[in-house]
Amino acid sequence: MDDKSNKLLLVPVLTVLFVMIGYQYICPAGSTSCRFGNGESFPFSKYPADVKRESPDPDEDAPFRFPSKYNFTREDLYRHVDFEIKGNDVIVFLHIQKTGGTTFGRHLVRNIHLERPCDCRSGQKKCTCHRPGKAESWLFSRFSTGWSCGLHADWTELTNCVPAVMNKKQKKDAPLNRRNFYYITLLRDPVSRYLSEWKHVQRGATWKTALHMCDGRPPTPDELPACYSSEDWTGVSLEEFMACPSNLANNRQTRMLADLSLVGCYNLSSMSEERRAELLLSSAKRNLLRMAFFGLTEFQRKTQFLFERTFGLHFITAFTQINGTRAAGVTVGTPTRRRIEELNALDMQLYEYARELFSRRVQYCHHQERQEERERKRQQRRRMKEQKASQIQPQEDDERKDPDQENTELTGVTEDYSSQVLRTTARNEVIPQCNLRNLTFLSQTEQ
């Protein structure tokens, strides 16, 4: 009986020893992968300890905590414009198709706190955005000045056209002002933007009136052949849309941000395809980096935040993120998506560059805000200490008087008391003498 009970006790003991040995083998001492407690990992958790379940928002991290692929400097990240709306500063909005530019353009003319708000009348597409006290526009965009440099004018067109247009709008007798032009734009995920443009063209959009001016002339039909022979491309399938080699939807964002003069404009025979792609991408990155501001369609609130920090202008209502777009409703297979990425290889690289630059600029702005908040609290504590010290000082002065003043008061009291004693003593001495003389006189009289 005893042998049987001993065997029964031996089983749980061996089990405990086996578990302990196994735990030490899986989770050795000093390991952080098998900690227990609130919010910590378990040895056989669904999520391994070395895999983050949720990547933190890069906006909330301090800057420069992760290695940058593009080695941005602080000058690249810091963006602040002392925008003088009463002076000669002009914001120029480069509107790329299907990047959410229409919504952002309306924000610029209808949703900014201004001393002199834009005059937007019902039934009219354009608003009058004049400076305070001047009949001159501070904004060059579709909803303020119209397509003055052509429909969806690109970087090459705008930089050559905007100064002349602004001078032309100025009064003839007024001296030409030297203006500061601050270019801004929006970018979007290339695949989503491409699908959105396809759906837009499928509904009948053509953008036929776009000028595509470069080096003083538009492209010839041989340089830019049409993708369709009818009035428009209504009903085009995605396969047909992708099959046209001269479709400007391909790498549209890179082309619209690059200086096309560097590659012979639309003349594809001026250099090799590889060299042309290299120059276009480097030029687009350089211009994007030098722009005063750019936002990303996928990050509306961060775009609003970065614009407000850059220009010191504040929107009345917050931006909203709309993900239910027509492009979001298009389902494409993996081969089709890869084909779209190949057709937009330059845009894919540009967007990767833009996204990191955008994220790090937002991150840098948050870091600056935290520093400013800390400095503000430090100054506030300093003022409170100074105020408290100024209140305590008069009380200490009342409690601790000047020693010289106390000596003076004591000396005065002593002198008054001494003088009284002397006067009293003198008076006592005089009275007896007078009495003696009187007695002597009486005695003589009696005799």
Short mmCIF file of C-alpha atoms in Angstrom, two decimals:
data_model
loop_
_atom_site.label_atom_id
_atom_site.label_comp_id
_atom_site.label_asym_id
_atom_site.label_seq_id
_atom_site.Cartn_x
_atom_site.Cartn_y
_atom_site.Cartn_z
CA MET A 1 0.00 0.00 0.00
CA ASP A 2 2.80 2.38 0.92
CA ASP A 3 4.69 1.59 -2.28
CA LYS A 4 1.60 2.38 -4.31
CA SER A 5 1.03 5.74 -2.57
CA ASN A 6 4.69 6.65 -3.04
CA LYS A 7 4.41 5.98 -6.75
CA LEU A 8 1.32 8.20 -6.95
CA LEU A 9 3.17 11.06 -5.26
CA LEU A 10 6.17 10.60 -7.52
CA VAL A 11 4.17 11.35 -10.68
CA PRO A 12 3.22 15.00 -9.83
CA VAL A 13 6.69 15.66 -8.46
CA LEU A 14 8.30 14.53 -11.68
CA THR A 15 5.78 16.55 -13.67
CA VAL A 16 6.64 19.74 -11.77
CA LEU A 17 10.33 19.12 -12.24
CA PHE A 18 9.84 18.55 -15.98
CA VAL A 19 7.87 21.80 -16.33
CA MET A 20 10.49 23.77 -14.42
CA ILE A 21 13.34 22.35 -16.51
CA GLY A 22 11.40 23.06 -19.72
CA TYR A 23 10.66 26.65 -18.62
CA GLN A 24 14.31 27.29 -17.89
CA TYR A 25 15.24 25.93 -21.30
CA ILE A 26 12.65 28.01 -23.19
CA CYS A 27 12.95 31.14 -21.05
CA PRO A 28 16.46 31.36 -19.61
CA ALA A 29 17.30 33.82 -16.88
CA GLY A 30 17.48 37.41 -18.05
CA SER A 31 15.22 36.80 -21.04
CA THR A 32 12.50 39.39 -21.69
CA SER A 33 10.49 37.16 -23.99
CA CYS A 34 8.56 35.26 -21.30
CA ARG A 35 7.68 37.92 -18.75
CA PHE A 36 4.34 37.68 -16.94
CA GLY A 37 2.17 40.54 -15.89
CA ASN A 38 -0.10 43.21 -17.26
CA GLY A 39 0.44 43.76 -20.95
CA GLU A 40 3.41 41.36 -21.21
CA SER A 41 4.02 38.34 -23.39
CA PHE A 42 3.44 34.71 -22.58
CA PRO A 43 5.63 31.83 -23.74
CA PHE A 44 3.13 30.47 -26.22
CA SER A 45 1.36 33.71 -27.11
CA LYS A 46 -0.23 34.14 -30.50
CA TYR A 47 2.10 37.11 -31.05
CA PRO A 48 5.81 36.41 -30.55
CA ALA A 49 7.58 38.78 -28.23
CA ASP A 50 9.90 40.04 -30.96
CA VAL A 51 7.01 41.02 -33.24
CA LYS A 52 5.18 44.31 -32.59
CA ARG A 53 1.43 43.93 -32.75
CA GLU A 54 0.91 47.58 -33.56
CA SER A 55 3.55 49.85 -34.96
CA PRO A 56 3.53 53.18 -33.11
CA ASP A 57 2.41 56.30 -34.86
CA PRO A 58 5.60 57.95 -36.17
CA ASP A 59 4.12 61.34 -35.27
CA GLU A 60 4.31 60.51 -31.59
CA ASP A 61 7.98 59.55 -31.57
CA ALA A 62 10.77 62.03 -31.14
CA PRO A 63 12.63 62.77 -34.37
CA PHE A 64 15.63 60.81 -35.58
CA ARG A 65 14.79 57.66 -33.64
CA PHE A 66 14.82 55.50 -36.73
CA PRO A 67 17.48 55.45 -39.45
CA SER A 68 16.58 57.46 -42.52
CA LYS A 69 16.98 55.94 -45.93
CA TYR A 70 17.43 59.37 -47.50
CA ASN A 71 19.63 61.14 -44.91
CA PHE A 72 17.45 64.23 -44.49
CA THR A 73 19.03 67.17 -42.69
CA ARG A 74 17.35 69.46 -40.18
CA GLU A 75 17.12 72.10 -42.91
CA ASP A 76 15.15 69.59 -44.99
CA LEU A 77 12.75 68.90 -42.15
CA TYR A 78 12.27 72.39 -40.78
CA ARG A 79 9.58 74.25 -42.67
CA HIS A 80 8.29 77.62 -41.51
CA VAL A 81 7.31 80.50 -43.76
CA ASP A 82 6.83 84.03 -42.45
CA PHE A 83 3.93 84.39 -44.85
CA GLU A 84 3.12 88.08 -45.33
CA ILE A 85 -0.41 88.08 -46.66
CA LYS A 86 -0.39 91.90 -46.58
CA GLY A 87 2.91 92.03 -48.45
CA ASN A 88 4.03 90.33 -51.67
CA ASP A 89 3.90 86.63 -50.76
CA VAL A 90 1.90 84.27 -52.98
CA ILE A 91 0.94 80.61 -52.42
CA VAL A 92 0.95 78.66 -55.70
CA PHE A 93 -0.97 75.39 -55.66
CA LEU A 94 0.28 72.77 -58.13
CA HIS A 95 -2.81 70.61 -58.59
CA ILE A 96 -2.04 67.07 -59.76
CA GLN A 97 -5.03 65.11 -61.04
CA LYS A 98 -6.76 62.71 -58.66
CA THR A 99 -4.74 63.52 -55.56
CA GLY A 100 -7.55 65.18 -53.62
CA GLY A 101 -6.56 68.61 -54.89
CA THR A 102 -10.13 69.78 -55.44
CA THR A 103 -11.01 69.26 -51.78
CA PHE A 104 -7.78 70.86 -50.60
CA GLY A 105 -8.27 73.77 -53.01
CA ARG A 106 -11.68 74.47 -51.48
CA HIS A 107 -10.11 74.43 -48.02
CA LEU A 108 -7.72 77.17 -49.13
CA VAL A 109 -10.47 79.56 -50.25
CA ARG A 110 -13.26 78.70 -47.80
CA ASN A 111 -11.77 77.26 -44.64
CA ILE A 112 -8.92 79.52 -43.45
CA HIS A 113 -9.12 82.13 -40.70
CA LEU A 114 -8.30 85.37 -42.53
CA GLU A 115 -8.53 89.05 -41.73
CA ARG A 116 -10.12 89.43 -45.16
CA PRO A 117 -11.77 86.11 -46.10
CA CYS A 118 -12.06 85.06 -49.72
CA ASP A 119 -15.27 86.23 -51.38
CA CYS A 120 -16.94 83.03 -52.61
CA ARG A 121 -20.32 83.61 -54.22
CA SER A 122 -22.82 80.88 -54.93
CA GLY A 123 -22.91 79.73 -58.52
CA GLN A 124 -19.32 80.80 -59.21
CA LYS A 125 -16.40 78.37 -59.21
CA LYS A 126 -13.77 81.00 -58.45
CA CYS A 127 -13.43 83.07 -55.30
CA THR A 128 -11.82 86.49 -54.90
CA CYS A 129 -8.93 86.16 -52.45
CA HIS A 130 -7.53 89.68 -52.06
CA ARG A 131 -4.99 90.86 -49.54
CA PRO A 132 -6.18 93.14 -46.73
CA GLY A 133 -6.29 96.64 -48.18
CA LYS A 134 -5.21 95.58 -51.69
CA ALA A 135 -6.98 94.39 -54.82
CA GLU A 136 -4.36 91.70 -55.34
CA SER A 137 -4.55 87.94 -54.83
CA TRP A 138 -2.35 86.12 -52.33
CA LEU A 139 -3.33 82.70 -53.73
CA PHE A 140 -2.71 81.24 -57.18
CA SER A 141 -4.98 78.23 -57.57
CA ARG A 142 -7.86 76.80 -59.52
CA PHE A 143 -10.44 78.33 -57.16
CA SER A 144 -8.86 81.78 -56.94
CA THR A 145 -7.20 82.68 -60.24
CA GLY A 146 -8.56 79.81 -62.35
CA TRP A 147 -6.42 77.82 -64.78
CA SER A 148 -4.43 80.92 -65.72
CA CYS A 149 -1.39 78.88 -66.76
CA GLY A 150 -3.32 76.06 -68.36
CA LEU A 151 -5.42 73.14 -67.13
CA HIS A 152 -3.54 71.29 -64.39
CA ALA A 153 -0.32 73.12 -65.15
CA ASP A 154 2.80 71.31 -63.99
CA TRP A 155 6.02 72.57 -62.36
CA THR A 156 7.60 73.47 -65.70
CA GLU A 157 4.57 75.50 -66.79
CA LEU A 158 3.89 77.20 -63.46
CA THR A 159 7.41 78.40 -62.76
CA ASN A 160 7.58 80.01 -66.20
CA CYS A 161 4.05 81.38 -66.22
CA VAL A 162 3.00 82.50 -62.73
CA PRO A 163 5.25 85.59 -62.37
CA ALA A 164 4.15 86.97 -65.74
CA VAL A 165 0.47 86.34 -64.99
CA MET A 166 0.68 88.03 -61.59
CA ASN A 167 2.40 91.07 -63.11
CA LYS A 168 -0.23 91.22 -65.85
CA LYS A 169 -3.02 91.31 -63.29
CA GLN A 170 -1.35 94.22 -61.52
CA LYS A 171 -2.39 97.77 -62.34
CA LYS A 172 -0.43 99.34 -65.18
CA ASP A 173 0.59 102.44 -63.23
CA ALA A 174 1.76 100.42 -60.21
CA PRO A 175 5.46 99.50 -59.93
CA LEU A 176 6.27 95.83 -60.38
CA ASN A 177 6.61 94.13 -57.03
CA ARG A 178 9.11 91.44 -56.32
CA ARG A 179 6.96 88.58 -55.10
CA ASN A 180 7.82 85.51 -53.09
CA PHE A 181 6.17 82.42 -54.57
CA TYR A 182 5.61 79.47 -52.25
CA TYR A 183 4.72 76.30 -54.17
CA ILE A 184 2.59 73.61 -52.58
CA THR A 185 1.09 70.33 -53.81
CA LEU A 186 -0.49 67.03 -52.78
CA LEU A 187 0.70 63.51 -53.56
CA ARG A 188 -1.14 60.21 -53.43
CA ASP A 189 -0.36 56.51 -53.43
CA PRO A 190 0.47 55.83 -57.11
CA VAL A 191 -1.71 52.74 -57.56
CA SER A 192 -4.76 54.38 -55.99
CA ARG A 193 -4.21 57.56 -57.97
CA TYR A 194 -3.80 55.62 -61.23
CA LEU A 195 -7.01 53.66 -60.68
CA SER A 196 -8.85 56.84 -59.77
CA GLU A 197 -7.70 58.52 -62.98
CA TRP A 198 -8.77 55.49 -65.01
CA LYS A 199 -12.27 55.64 -63.49
CA HIS A 200 -12.39 59.39 -64.18
CA VAL A 201 -11.39 58.94 -67.82
CA GLN A 202 -13.83 56.06 -68.13
CA ARG A 203 -16.60 58.51 -67.20
CA GLY A 204 -15.55 60.92 -69.97
CA ALA A 205 -12.74 63.11 -68.63
CA THR A 206 -10.13 64.10 -71.23
CA TRP A 207 -8.20 67.21 -70.05
CA LYS A 208 -7.85 68.06 -73.72
CA THR A 209 -7.34 71.75 -73.03
CA ALA A 210 -4.14 71.12 -71.04
CA LEU A 211 -1.31 73.04 -72.71
CA HIS A 212 1.75 71.03 -71.62
CA MET A 213 3.94 74.01 -72.44
CA CYS A 214 7.67 73.36 -72.26
CA ASP A 215 10.50 75.53 -73.57
CA GLY A 216 7.93 77.93 -74.99
CA ARG A 217 5.87 75.44 -77.04
CA PRO A 218 3.38 72.57 -76.61
CA PRO A 219 4.32 69.01 -77.66
CA THR A 220 3.70 67.95 -81.24
CA PRO A 221 1.28 65.07 -82.05
CA ASP A 222 4.29 62.89 -82.79
CA GLU A 223 5.81 63.67 -79.41
CA LEU A 224 2.54 63.07 -77.55
CA PRO A 225 0.18 60.81 -79.57
CA ALA A 226 -3.45 60.52 -78.47
CA CYS A 227 -4.55 57.29 -76.84
CA TYR A 228 -7.99 57.38 -78.48
CA SER A 229 -9.43 58.59 -81.81
CA SER A 230 -12.94 59.58 -80.72
CA GLU A 231 -14.03 62.60 -78.69
CA ASP A 232 -13.14 60.95 -75.42
CA TRP A 233 -12.20 57.63 -73.89
CA THR A 234 -15.52 56.85 -72.24
CA GLY A 235 -15.92 53.22 -71.22
CA VAL A 236 -12.23 52.37 -71.57
CA SER A 237 -11.23 49.17 -69.81
CA LEU A 238 -8.32 49.05 -67.42
CA GLU A 239 -6.39 46.84 -69.83
CA GLU A 240 -6.81 49.36 -72.66
CA PHE A 241 -5.91 52.21 -70.32
CA MET A 242 -2.66 50.49 -69.36
CA ALA A 243 -1.83 49.50 -72.94
CA CYS A 244 -1.40 53.05 -74.30
CA PRO A 245 2.36 53.91 -74.15
CA SER A 246 1.72 57.69 -74.35
CA ASN A 247 -0.82 57.71 -71.53
CA LEU A 248 0.11 60.65 -69.31
CA ALA A 249 -1.39 58.84 -66.34
CA ASN A 250 1.81 56.81 -66.20
CA ASN A 251 4.21 58.42 -63.71
CA ARG A 252 2.07 61.56 -63.76
CA GLN A 253 3.22 62.81 -60.36
CA THR A 254 6.91 62.55 -61.21
CA ARG A 255 6.47 64.24 -64.56
CA MET A 256 4.38 67.09 -63.14
CA LEU A 257 6.93 67.83 -60.42
CA ALA A 258 10.07 67.58 -62.57
CA ASP A 259 11.71 70.22 -64.73
CA LEU A 260 10.92 68.83 -68.19
CA SER A 261 13.47 71.09 -69.84
CA LEU A 262 16.17 68.82 -68.45
CA VAL A 263 14.94 65.89 -70.57
CA GLY A 264 14.02 67.68 -73.79
CA CYS A 265 10.37 68.14 -72.77
CA TYR A 266 8.21 65.52 -74.53
CA ASN A 267 10.80 64.53 -77.11
CA LEU A 268 11.57 60.94 -76.10
CA SER A 269 14.34 60.59 -78.69
CA SER A 270 16.56 63.20 -77.04
CA MET A 271 18.12 60.61 -74.69
CA SER A 272 17.84 57.03 -73.54
CA GLU A 273 14.84 55.88 -71.55
CA GLU A 274 17.00 55.04 -68.54
CA ARG A 275 18.71 58.43 -68.53
CA ARG A 276 15.40 60.22 -68.95
CA ALA A 277 13.86 58.34 -66.03
CA GLU A 278 16.88 59.09 -63.83
CA LEU A 279 16.74 62.83 -64.56
CA LEU A 280 12.98 63.04 -64.13
CA LEU A 281 12.99 61.32 -60.75
CA SER A 282 15.93 63.29 -59.35
CA SER A 283 14.40 66.57 -60.52
CA ALA A 284 11.00 65.71 -59.02
CA LYS A 285 12.57 64.81 -55.67
CA ARG A 286 14.64 67.99 -55.65
CA ASN A 287 11.65 70.22 -56.43
CA LEU A 288 9.48 68.44 -53.88
CA LEU A 289 12.14 68.91 -51.22
CA ARG A 290 12.42 72.64 -51.98
CA MET A 291 8.68 73.26 -51.98
CA ALA A 292 7.35 75.21 -49.06
CA PHE A 293 4.82 72.47 -48.35
CA PHE A 294 3.34 69.25 -49.66
CA GLY A 295 0.74 66.94 -48.19
CA LEU A 296 -0.34 63.36 -48.66
CA THR A 297 -3.91 62.42 -49.56
CA GLU A 298 -3.84 59.44 -47.23
CA PHE A 299 -3.03 61.62 -44.18
CA GLN A 300 -5.51 64.50 -44.13
CA ARG A 301 -5.17 65.56 -40.50
CA LYS A 302 -1.39 65.47 -40.66
CA THR A 303 -1.52 67.44 -43.90
CA GLN A 304 -3.62 70.08 -42.14
CA PHE A 305 -1.25 70.14 -39.17
CA LEU A 306 1.84 70.54 -41.34
CA PHE A 307 0.28 73.30 -43.47
CA GLU A 308 -0.73 75.28 -40.38
CA ARG A 309 2.72 74.93 -38.85
CA THR A 310 4.41 75.94 -42.10
CA PHE A 311 2.43 79.06 -42.98
CA GLY A 312 0.99 80.13 -39.64
CA LEU A 313 -2.50 80.00 -41.16
CA HIS A 314 -5.22 78.06 -39.38
CA PHE A 315 -8.23 76.27 -40.78
CA ILE A 316 -11.69 76.81 -39.35
CA THR A 317 -12.83 73.19 -39.46
CA ALA A 318 -10.68 70.07 -39.30
CA PHE A 319 -9.91 67.99 -42.38
CA THR A 320 -11.67 64.65 -42.71
CA GLN A 321 -10.19 61.43 -44.02
CA ILE A 322 -12.35 59.93 -46.78
CA ASN A 323 -11.31 56.42 -47.69
CA GLY A 324 -14.44 55.42 -49.62
CA THR A 325 -13.19 56.67 -53.00
CA ARG A 326 -13.93 55.15 -56.39
CA ALA A 327 -10.40 53.78 -56.53
CA ALA A 328 -10.94 52.06 -53.18
CA GLY A 329 -13.90 50.23 -54.68
CA VAL A 330 -11.82 48.77 -57.53
CA THR A 331 -10.50 45.28 -56.91
CA VAL A 332 -7.52 44.25 -59.00
CA GLY A 333 -5.56 41.02 -58.99
CA THR A 334 -1.92 40.73 -58.08
CA PRO A 335 -0.69 40.61 -61.72
CA THR A 336 -2.67 43.75 -62.59
CA ARG A 337 -1.39 45.59 -59.56
CA ARG A 338 2.18 44.66 -60.41
CA ARG A 339 1.65 45.94 -63.94
CA ILE A 340 0.35 49.27 -62.60
CA GLU A 341 3.39 49.53 -60.34
CA GLU A 342 5.68 48.87 -63.31
CA LEU A 343 3.96 51.58 -65.36
CA ASN A 344 4.36 53.95 -62.40
CA ALA A 345 7.81 52.85 -61.25
CA LEU A 346 9.03 56.46 -60.95
CA ASP A 347 5.95 57.49 -58.99
CA MET A 348 6.43 54.54 -56.66
CA GLN A 349 9.96 55.70 -55.84
CA LEU A 350 8.87 59.33 -55.57
CA TYR A 351 6.03 58.45 -53.20
CA GLU A 352 8.33 56.38 -50.99
CA TYR A 353 10.65 59.39 -50.79
CA ALA A 354 7.74 61.77 -50.16
CA ARG A 355 6.17 59.63 -47.48
CA GLU A 356 9.34 59.41 -45.40
CA LEU A 357 10.01 63.14 -45.82
CA PHE A 358 6.41 63.96 -44.88
CA SER A 359 6.44 61.67 -41.83
CA ARG A 360 9.73 63.06 -40.57
CA ARG A 361 8.57 66.66 -41.06
CA VAL A 362 5.42 65.98 -39.07
CA GLN A 363 7.52 64.23 -36.45
CA TYR A 364 9.94 67.15 -36.32
CA CYS A 365 7.04 69.60 -35.87
CA HIS A 366 5.69 67.56 -32.96
CA HIS A 367 9.16 67.58 -31.42
CA GLN A 368 9.28 71.36 -31.76
CA GLU A 369 5.85 71.69 -30.18
CA ARG A 370 6.96 69.65 -27.19
CA GLN A 371 10.06 71.80 -26.81
CA GLU A 372 7.98 74.97 -27.05
CA GLU A 373 5.56 73.61 -24.46
CA ARG A 374 8.39 72.74 -22.10
CA GLU A 375 9.90 76.20 -22.56
CA ARG A 376 6.51 77.82 -21.98
CA LYS A 377 6.05 75.88 -18.73
CA ARG A 378 9.61 76.74 -17.68
CA GLN A 379 8.96 80.44 -18.24
CA GLN A 380 5.67 80.17 -16.39
CA ARG A 381 7.34 78.56 -13.37
CA ARG A 382 10.04 81.23 -13.44
CA ARG A 383 7.44 84.02 -13.46
CA MET A 384 5.55 82.39 -10.58
CA LYS A 385 8.77 82.17 -8.52
CA GLU A 386 9.59 85.80 -9.23
CA GLN A 387 6.06 86.86 -8.31
CA LYS A 388 6.13 84.85 -5.11
CA ALA A 389 9.54 86.29 -4.22
CA SER A 390 8.29 89.82 -4.80
CA GLN A 391 5.37 89.19 -2.41
CA ILE A 392 7.56 87.73 0.34
CA GLN A 393 10.17 90.55 0.23
CA PRO A 394 7.98 93.36 1.73
CA GLN A 395 6.97 91.09 4.60
CA GLU A 396 10.60 90.34 5.39
CA ASP A 397 11.41 94.06 5.24
CA ASP A 398 8.67 94.78 7.79
CA GLU A 399 9.84 92.01 10.09
CA ARG A 400 13.54 92.82 9.78
CA LYS A 401 14.14 96.59 9.88
CA ASP A 402 17.37 98.35 9.08
CA PRO A 403 19.81 98.16 12.05
CA ASP A 404 20.90 101.80 11.52
CA GLN A 405 17.30 102.92 11.77
CA GLU A 406 16.83 100.93 14.99
CA ASN A 407 20.00 102.50 16.49
CA THR A 408 18.79 105.91 15.50
CA GLU A 409 15.42 105.36 17.18
CA LEU A 410 17.05 103.94 20.33
CA THR A 411 19.51 106.84 20.46
CA GLY A 412 16.65 109.30 20.17
CA VAL A 413 14.78 107.68 23.02
CA THR A 414 17.91 107.64 25.19
CA GLU A 415 18.65 111.26 24.46
CA ASP A 416 15.12 112.32 25.36
CA TYR A 417 15.19 110.41 28.63
CA SER A 418 18.65 111.77 29.57
CA SER A 419 17.60 115.32 28.84
CA GLN A 420 14.54 114.94 31.02
CA VAL A 421 16.67 113.58 33.87
CA LEU A 422 19.14 116.42 33.53
CA ARG A 423 16.39 119.03 33.51
CA THR A 424 14.75 117.49 36.54
CA THR A 425 18.06 117.35 38.43
CA ALA A 426 18.87 120.89 37.57
CA ARG A 427 15.44 122.06 38.68
CA ASN A 428 15.82 120.26 42.02
CA GLU A 429 19.20 121.84 42.55
CA VAL A 430 17.95 125.38 41.85
CA ILE A 431 14.95 125.27 44.16
CA PRO A 432 16.95 124.61 47.42
CA GLN A 433 19.39 127.44 46.67
CA CYS A 434 16.54 129.89 46.21
CA ASN A 435 15.05 128.81 49.51
CA LEU A 436 18.34 129.34 51.37
CA ARG A 437 18.65 132.84 50.04
CA ASN A 438 15.10 133.59 51.16
CA LEU A 439 15.78 132.29 54.63
CA THR A 440 18.93 134.44 54.92
CA PHE A 441 16.96 137.52 53.84
CA LEU A 442 14.24 136.86 56.42
CA SER A 443 16.77 136.39 59.19
CA GLN A 444 18.40 139.72 58.41
CA THR A 445 15.05 141.45 58.36
CA GLU A 446 14.09 140.12 61.70
CA GLN A 447 17.32 141.39 63.17
#
